[in-house]
mmCIF file of C-alpha atoms in Angstrom:
data_model
loop_
_atom_site.group_PDB
_atom_site.id
_atom_site.type_symbol
_atom_site.label_atom_id
_atom_site.label_comp_id
_atom_site.label_asym_id
_atom_site.label_seq_id
_atom_site.Cartn_x
_atom_site.Cartn_y
_atom_site.Cartn_z
ATOM 1 C CA UNK A 11 -130.323 -37.185 169.670
ATOM 2 C CA UNK A 12 -134.433 -37.336 170.479
ATOM 3 C CA UNK A 13 -135.533 -40.901 172.186
ATOM 4 C CA UNK A 14 -137.360 -43.210 170.033
ATOM 5 C CA UNK A 15 -141.006 -43.517 170.478
ATOM 6 C CA UNK A 16 -142.089 -46.747 171.737
ATOM 7 C CA UNK A 17 -144.306 -48.288 168.843
ATOM 8 C CA UNK A 18 -147.689 -48.924 170.211
ATOM 9 C CA UNK A 19 -150.036 -51.523 169.234
ATOM 10 C CA UNK A 20 -151.647 -49.985 166.701
ATOM 11 C CA UNK A 21 -148.948 -49.811 165.072
ATOM 12 C CA UNK A 22 -147.810 -53.245 165.630
ATOM 13 C CA UNK A 23 -151.096 -54.374 164.059
ATOM 14 C CA UNK A 24 -150.441 -52.560 161.117
ATOM 15 C CA UNK A 25 -146.975 -53.749 160.795
ATOM 16 C CA UNK A 26 -148.224 -57.482 161.020
ATOM 17 C CA UNK A 27 -151.128 -56.818 158.563
ATOM 18 C CA UNK A 28 -148.866 -55.894 155.732
ATOM 19 C CA UNK A 29 -147.361 -59.080 154.171
ATOM 20 C CA UNK A 30 -145.349 -58.798 150.272
ATOM 21 C CA UNK A 31 -147.704 -59.382 147.822
ATOM 22 C CA UNK A 32 -145.953 -59.887 144.231
ATOM 23 C CA UNK A 33 -147.271 -58.586 140.927
ATOM 24 C CA UNK A 34 -148.747 -61.829 139.766
ATOM 25 C CA UNK A 35 -150.711 -62.671 143.378
ATOM 26 C CA UNK A 36 -152.058 -59.076 142.762
ATOM 27 C CA UNK A 37 -153.099 -59.436 139.569
ATOM 28 C CA UNK A 38 -154.916 -62.614 140.658
ATOM 29 C CA UNK A 39 -156.750 -60.045 143.862
ATOM 30 C CA UNK A 40 -157.925 -58.309 140.661
ATOM 31 C CA UNK A 41 -159.011 -60.911 138.242
ATOM 32 C CA UNK A 42 -161.151 -62.495 141.173
ATOM 33 C CA UNK A 43 -162.876 -58.961 141.174
ATOM 34 C CA UNK A 44 -163.512 -58.805 137.099
ATOM 35 C CA UNK A 45 -166.719 -58.451 135.509
ATOM 36 C CA UNK A 46 -166.827 -58.676 131.810
ATOM 37 C CA UNK A 47 -169.763 -55.884 131.655
ATOM 38 C CA UNK A 48 -167.982 -53.400 133.359
ATOM 39 C CA UNK A 49 -165.149 -54.453 130.925
ATOM 40 C CA UNK A 50 -167.367 -53.522 128.173
ATOM 41 C CA UNK A 51 -168.826 -50.071 129.534
ATOM 42 C CA UNK A 52 -165.182 -48.822 130.031
ATOM 43 C CA UNK A 53 -165.213 -47.428 126.564
ATOM 44 C CA UNK A 54 -168.450 -45.100 126.770
ATOM 45 C CA UNK A 55 -166.414 -43.332 129.225
ATOM 46 C CA UNK A 56 -163.229 -43.377 126.664
ATOM 47 C CA UNK A 57 -160.981 -45.365 128.523
ATOM 48 C CA UNK A 58 -159.380 -48.554 126.119
ATOM 49 C CA UNK A 59 -160.692 -51.653 127.179
ATOM 50 C CA UNK A 60 -157.562 -53.570 125.416
ATOM 51 C CA UNK A 61 -155.698 -53.949 128.216
ATOM 52 C CA UNK A 62 -158.682 -53.972 131.324
ATOM 53 C CA UNK A 63 -160.327 -56.542 133.320
ATOM 54 C CA UNK A 64 -163.032 -54.910 134.189
ATOM 55 C CA UNK A 65 -162.665 -54.988 137.798
ATOM 56 C CA UNK A 66 -164.747 -51.320 139.370
ATOM 57 C CA UNK A 67 -162.888 -48.589 141.095
ATOM 58 C CA UNK A 68 -164.065 -49.150 144.397
ATOM 59 C CA UNK A 69 -162.644 -52.588 144.316
ATOM 60 C CA UNK A 70 -159.261 -51.694 143.072
ATOM 61 C CA UNK A 71 -159.630 -49.223 146.522
ATOM 62 C CA UNK A 72 -160.101 -52.408 148.460
ATOM 63 C CA UNK A 73 -157.688 -54.590 147.400
ATOM 64 C CA UNK A 74 -155.423 -51.403 147.659
ATOM 65 C CA UNK A 75 -156.210 -51.226 151.420
ATOM 66 C CA UNK A 76 -155.465 -54.781 151.506
ATOM 67 C CA UNK A 77 -152.392 -55.045 150.506
ATOM 68 C CA UNK A 78 -151.299 -51.542 152.090
ATOM 69 C CA UNK A 79 -148.270 -49.575 150.876
ATOM 70 C CA UNK A 80 -145.571 -51.373 149.263
ATOM 71 C CA UNK A 81 -143.478 -49.773 147.114
ATOM 72 C CA UNK A 82 -141.797 -52.447 145.298
ATOM 73 C CA UNK A 83 -144.771 -53.944 144.012
ATOM 74 C CA UNK A 84 -145.946 -50.635 142.254
ATOM 75 C CA UNK A 85 -143.274 -50.675 139.178
ATOM 76 C CA UNK A 86 -143.967 -54.518 138.278
ATOM 77 C CA UNK A 87 -147.825 -53.743 138.480
ATOM 78 C CA UNK A 88 -147.386 -51.121 136.534
ATOM 79 C CA UNK A 89 -144.687 -52.735 133.440
ATOM 80 C CA UNK A 90 -147.965 -55.727 133.161
ATOM 81 C CA UNK A 91 -149.414 -53.469 131.515
ATOM 82 C CA UNK A 92 -153.095 -53.771 133.101
ATOM 83 C CA UNK A 93 -155.329 -50.732 133.064
ATOM 84 C CA UNK A 94 -156.723 -52.020 136.583
ATOM 85 C CA UNK A 95 -152.870 -53.172 137.864
ATOM 86 C CA UNK A 96 -152.003 -48.941 136.960
ATOM 87 C CA UNK A 97 -154.817 -47.694 138.881
ATOM 88 C CA UNK A 98 -154.085 -49.996 141.614
ATOM 89 C CA UNK A 99 -150.292 -48.482 141.690
ATOM 90 C CA UNK A 100 -151.574 -45.283 143.110
ATOM 91 C CA UNK A 101 -152.662 -47.350 146.488
ATOM 92 C CA UNK A 102 -149.572 -49.115 147.169
ATOM 93 C CA UNK A 103 -146.834 -47.152 146.532
ATOM 94 C CA UNK A 104 -145.745 -44.478 148.838
ATOM 95 C CA UNK A 105 -145.632 -40.890 148.032
ATOM 96 C CA UNK A 106 -142.428 -40.256 150.169
ATOM 97 C CA UNK A 107 -140.152 -42.441 148.608
ATOM 98 C CA UNK A 108 -140.892 -41.936 144.631
ATOM 99 C CA UNK A 109 -138.522 -40.473 142.781
ATOM 100 C CA UNK A 110 -138.552 -37.472 139.700
ATOM 101 C CA UNK A 111 -137.905 -40.057 137.534
ATOM 102 C CA UNK A 112 -140.336 -42.417 138.492
ATOM 103 C CA UNK A 113 -142.802 -40.024 138.368
ATOM 104 C CA UNK A 114 -141.857 -38.791 134.837
ATOM 105 C CA UNK A 115 -141.247 -42.690 133.802
ATOM 106 C CA UNK A 116 -145.456 -43.167 134.239
ATOM 107 C CA UNK A 117 -146.139 -39.794 133.321
ATOM 108 C CA UNK A 118 -145.225 -40.499 130.395
ATOM 109 C CA UNK A 119 -147.349 -43.837 129.914
ATOM 110 C CA UNK A 120 -150.094 -41.733 130.390
ATOM 111 C CA UNK A 121 -152.496 -43.215 127.963
ATOM 112 C CA UNK A 122 -156.166 -42.653 129.366
ATOM 113 C CA UNK A 123 -157.713 -39.741 131.834
ATOM 114 C CA UNK A 124 -158.304 -42.306 134.054
ATOM 115 C CA UNK A 125 -154.829 -43.597 134.514
ATOM 116 C CA UNK A 126 -153.839 -39.925 134.743
ATOM 117 C CA UNK A 127 -156.398 -38.552 137.155
ATOM 118 C CA UNK A 128 -155.822 -41.853 139.675
ATOM 119 C CA UNK A 129 -152.014 -41.298 140.186
ATOM 120 C CA UNK A 130 -152.443 -37.333 140.419
ATOM 121 C CA UNK A 131 -155.216 -37.278 142.939
ATOM 122 C CA UNK A 132 -154.315 -40.702 145.436
ATOM 123 C CA UNK A 133 -150.164 -40.889 145.062
ATOM 124 C CA UNK A 134 -148.401 -37.969 142.725
ATOM 125 C CA UNK A 135 -150.072 -34.889 144.933
ATOM 126 C CA UNK A 136 -148.603 -35.933 148.256
ATOM 127 C CA UNK A 137 -145.061 -36.341 146.068
ATOM 128 C CA UNK A 138 -142.706 -34.017 147.774
ATOM 129 C CA UNK A 139 -142.120 -33.471 144.169
ATOM 130 C CA UNK A 140 -146.067 -32.463 143.239
ATOM 131 C CA UNK A 141 -145.000 -29.008 143.083
ATOM 132 C CA UNK A 142 -142.202 -29.002 140.361
ATOM 133 C CA UNK A 143 -144.145 -31.419 138.777
ATOM 134 C CA UNK A 144 -146.660 -29.228 138.229
ATOM 135 C CA UNK A 145 -144.457 -26.822 136.286
ATOM 136 C CA UNK A 146 -142.705 -29.238 134.196
ATOM 137 C CA UNK A 147 -145.384 -31.080 133.210
ATOM 138 C CA UNK A 148 -147.107 -27.880 132.300
ATOM 139 C CA UNK A 149 -145.011 -27.653 129.488
ATOM 140 C CA UNK A 150 -145.272 -31.212 127.693
ATOM 141 C CA UNK A 151 -146.699 -31.561 124.384
ATOM 142 C CA UNK A 152 -148.506 -34.859 125.187
ATOM 143 C CA UNK A 153 -151.710 -34.233 125.935
ATOM 144 C CA UNK A 154 -152.216 -36.714 128.788
ATOM 145 C CA UNK A 155 -148.839 -35.479 130.073
ATOM 146 C CA UNK A 156 -150.342 -31.999 129.702
ATOM 147 C CA UNK A 157 -153.389 -32.856 131.570
ATOM 148 C CA UNK A 158 -151.110 -34.824 134.791
ATOM 149 C CA UNK A 159 -150.261 -30.807 135.565
ATOM 150 C CA UNK A 160 -153.819 -29.806 136.494
ATOM 151 C CA UNK A 161 -155.078 -32.859 137.077
ATOM 152 C CA UNK A 162 -152.166 -32.666 139.966
ATOM 153 C CA UNK A 163 -152.595 -29.130 140.240
ATOM 154 C CA UNK A 164 -156.246 -30.072 140.983
ATOM 155 C CA UNK A 165 -155.158 -32.721 143.861
ATOM 156 C CA UNK A 166 -152.918 -30.316 145.425
ATOM 157 C CA UNK A 167 -155.434 -27.923 145.960
ATOM 158 C CA UNK A 168 -157.396 -30.499 147.995
ATOM 159 C CA UNK A 169 -155.566 -32.299 149.570
ATOM 160 C CA UNK A 170 -152.363 -29.941 150.125
ATOM 161 C CA UNK A 171 -153.996 -28.346 153.407
ATOM 162 C CA UNK A 172 -150.040 -26.398 154.389
ATOM 163 C CA UNK A 173 -149.526 -24.829 151.163
ATOM 164 C CA UNK A 174 -149.960 -20.876 150.835
ATOM 165 C CA UNK A 175 -151.363 -19.324 148.563
ATOM 166 C CA UNK A 176 -148.330 -18.055 146.316
ATOM 167 C CA UNK A 177 -148.168 -21.780 144.672
ATOM 168 C CA UNK A 178 -151.577 -21.172 143.544
ATOM 169 C CA UNK A 179 -151.673 -18.058 142.551
ATOM 170 C CA UNK A 180 -148.707 -19.413 140.416
ATOM 171 C CA UNK A 181 -150.858 -22.553 139.331
ATOM 172 C CA UNK A 182 -153.762 -19.508 138.628
ATOM 173 C CA UNK A 183 -151.302 -18.175 135.550
ATOM 174 C CA UNK A 184 -150.429 -21.576 134.227
ATOM 175 C CA UNK A 185 -153.667 -22.248 133.777
ATOM 176 C CA UNK A 186 -153.985 -18.968 131.919
ATOM 177 C CA UNK A 187 -151.044 -19.825 129.898
ATOM 178 C CA UNK A 188 -152.629 -23.186 128.604
ATOM 179 C CA UNK A 189 -156.351 -22.406 127.995
ATOM 180 C CA UNK A 190 -155.948 -22.303 125.081
ATOM 181 C CA UNK A 191 -155.155 -25.636 124.115
ATOM 182 C CA UNK A 192 -158.534 -26.806 122.374
ATOM 183 C CA UNK A 193 -157.285 -30.982 123.134
ATOM 184 C CA UNK A 194 -160.463 -32.443 125.385
ATOM 185 C CA UNK A 195 -158.813 -34.047 128.012
ATOM 186 C CA UNK A 196 -156.525 -30.587 128.673
ATOM 187 C CA UNK A 197 -159.214 -28.215 128.309
ATOM 188 C CA UNK A 198 -161.004 -30.307 131.043
ATOM 189 C CA UNK A 199 -158.314 -30.430 133.202
ATOM 190 C CA UNK A 200 -157.121 -26.695 133.387
ATOM 191 C CA UNK A 201 -160.540 -26.031 134.121
ATOM 192 C CA UNK A 202 -160.725 -28.448 137.202
ATOM 193 C CA UNK A 203 -157.527 -27.130 138.247
ATOM 194 C CA UNK A 204 -159.025 -22.907 138.028
ATOM 195 C CA UNK A 205 -162.407 -24.262 139.843
ATOM 196 C CA UNK A 206 -159.994 -26.328 142.614
ATOM 197 C CA UNK A 207 -158.368 -23.630 143.574
ATOM 198 C CA UNK A 208 -161.208 -21.318 143.626
ATOM 199 C CA UNK A 209 -162.729 -23.628 146.353
ATOM 200 C CA UNK A 210 -159.766 -23.535 148.643
ATOM 201 C CA UNK A 211 -160.501 -19.952 150.200
ATOM 202 C CA UNK A 212 -162.196 -16.948 150.116
ATOM 203 C CA UNK A 213 -158.837 -14.713 148.566
ATOM 204 C CA UNK A 214 -158.547 -17.635 145.679
ATOM 205 C CA UNK A 215 -161.820 -17.715 144.735
ATOM 206 C CA UNK A 216 -161.529 -13.944 143.950
ATOM 207 C CA UNK A 217 -158.971 -13.719 141.812
ATOM 208 C CA UNK A 218 -159.612 -17.773 140.254
ATOM 209 C CA UNK A 219 -163.569 -15.678 139.047
ATOM 210 C CA UNK A 220 -161.908 -12.361 137.872
ATOM 211 C CA UNK A 221 -159.767 -15.125 135.691
ATOM 212 C CA UNK A 222 -162.437 -17.354 134.155
ATOM 213 C CA UNK A 223 -164.700 -14.130 133.835
ATOM 214 C CA UNK A 224 -161.561 -12.961 131.372
ATOM 215 C CA UNK A 225 -161.358 -16.103 129.889
ATOM 216 C CA UNK A 226 -165.125 -15.859 129.254
ATOM 217 C CA UNK A 227 -165.097 -12.833 127.601
ATOM 218 C CA UNK A 228 -161.884 -14.373 125.206
ATOM 219 C CA UNK A 229 -162.232 -14.539 121.543
ATOM 220 C CA UNK A 230 -160.703 -18.046 121.880
ATOM 221 C CA UNK A 231 -163.349 -20.804 121.830
ATOM 222 C CA UNK A 232 -161.090 -22.977 124.493
ATOM 223 C CA UNK A 233 -160.941 -20.478 126.963
ATOM 224 C CA UNK A 234 -164.963 -19.359 126.678
ATOM 225 C CA UNK A 235 -165.133 -22.827 126.859
ATOM 226 C CA UNK A 236 -163.145 -22.545 130.245
ATOM 227 C CA UNK A 237 -164.011 -19.815 131.901
ATOM 228 C CA UNK A 238 -167.704 -20.292 131.374
ATOM 229 C CA UNK A 239 -167.032 -24.075 133.193
ATOM 230 C CA UNK A 240 -165.234 -22.544 135.840
ATOM 231 C CA UNK A 241 -167.835 -19.518 136.367
ATOM 232 C CA UNK A 242 -170.774 -21.747 136.968
ATOM 233 C CA UNK A 243 -169.424 -23.642 139.489
ATOM 234 C CA UNK A 244 -167.654 -21.242 141.271
ATOM 235 C CA UNK A 245 -170.520 -19.020 141.382
ATOM 236 C CA UNK A 246 -172.776 -21.088 143.049
ATOM 237 C CA UNK A 247 -174.119 -19.943 146.225
ATOM 238 C CA UNK A 248 -172.652 -23.247 148.128
ATOM 239 C CA UNK A 249 -169.143 -22.441 147.084
ATOM 240 C CA UNK A 250 -169.669 -19.024 148.781
ATOM 241 C CA UNK A 251 -171.460 -20.505 152.482
ATOM 242 C CA UNK A 252 -168.400 -23.119 152.061
ATOM 243 C CA UNK A 253 -166.237 -20.269 151.914
ATOM 244 C CA UNK A 254 -167.482 -18.438 154.493
ATOM 245 C CA UNK A 255 -167.416 -20.901 157.021
ATOM 246 C CA UNK A 256 -163.237 -21.417 156.388
#
């Protein structure tokens, strides 16, 4: 049996700084950082403000860092329905402990792009169930549920350093299947995923560019938009230079 490693002083310090926080206490932290002007500006970005406090993302992340990963807190925060509390879930939930039912439940509750993208890019893409959810959610009918599949795929392209190319090749197939969906929040996420995969490494870049060119030449308006949007990004000299260094 392997001998357990003795905890370091750093580990003891980290453990000591994490104290249990209730949903009421977390909401109080958020309210202390709230701004009426920030709340009023949310509508300009297509975010409903009827359940919002008006806390900037940087301050939400700072509160999340202060609280630390507290899995038991996350469901209670989510159930408040408060916009910023749901964003905070991404920084206090533990991706290793997320179950598939919990991920599905939160995905079904998505009602704006900001909560969807924040959970996908800061939490779900670190879960061991992430790849399975990309495939499952890509077939969902709800606009934000389907967006979640491609926001999650984009997150994996950026953060899953150990993944091979096969999963991303399948991801590009899902991109092509979804590319005719004209709904604004779906098409933007599909383009995001295509661009993120294309910037991962040279081989995937060539495949992604080829797909983008096919879409750009399509008779379907949404496919053309996605193809042209991706090509503008993937053919930038900076992208080629960055890929050459990898």
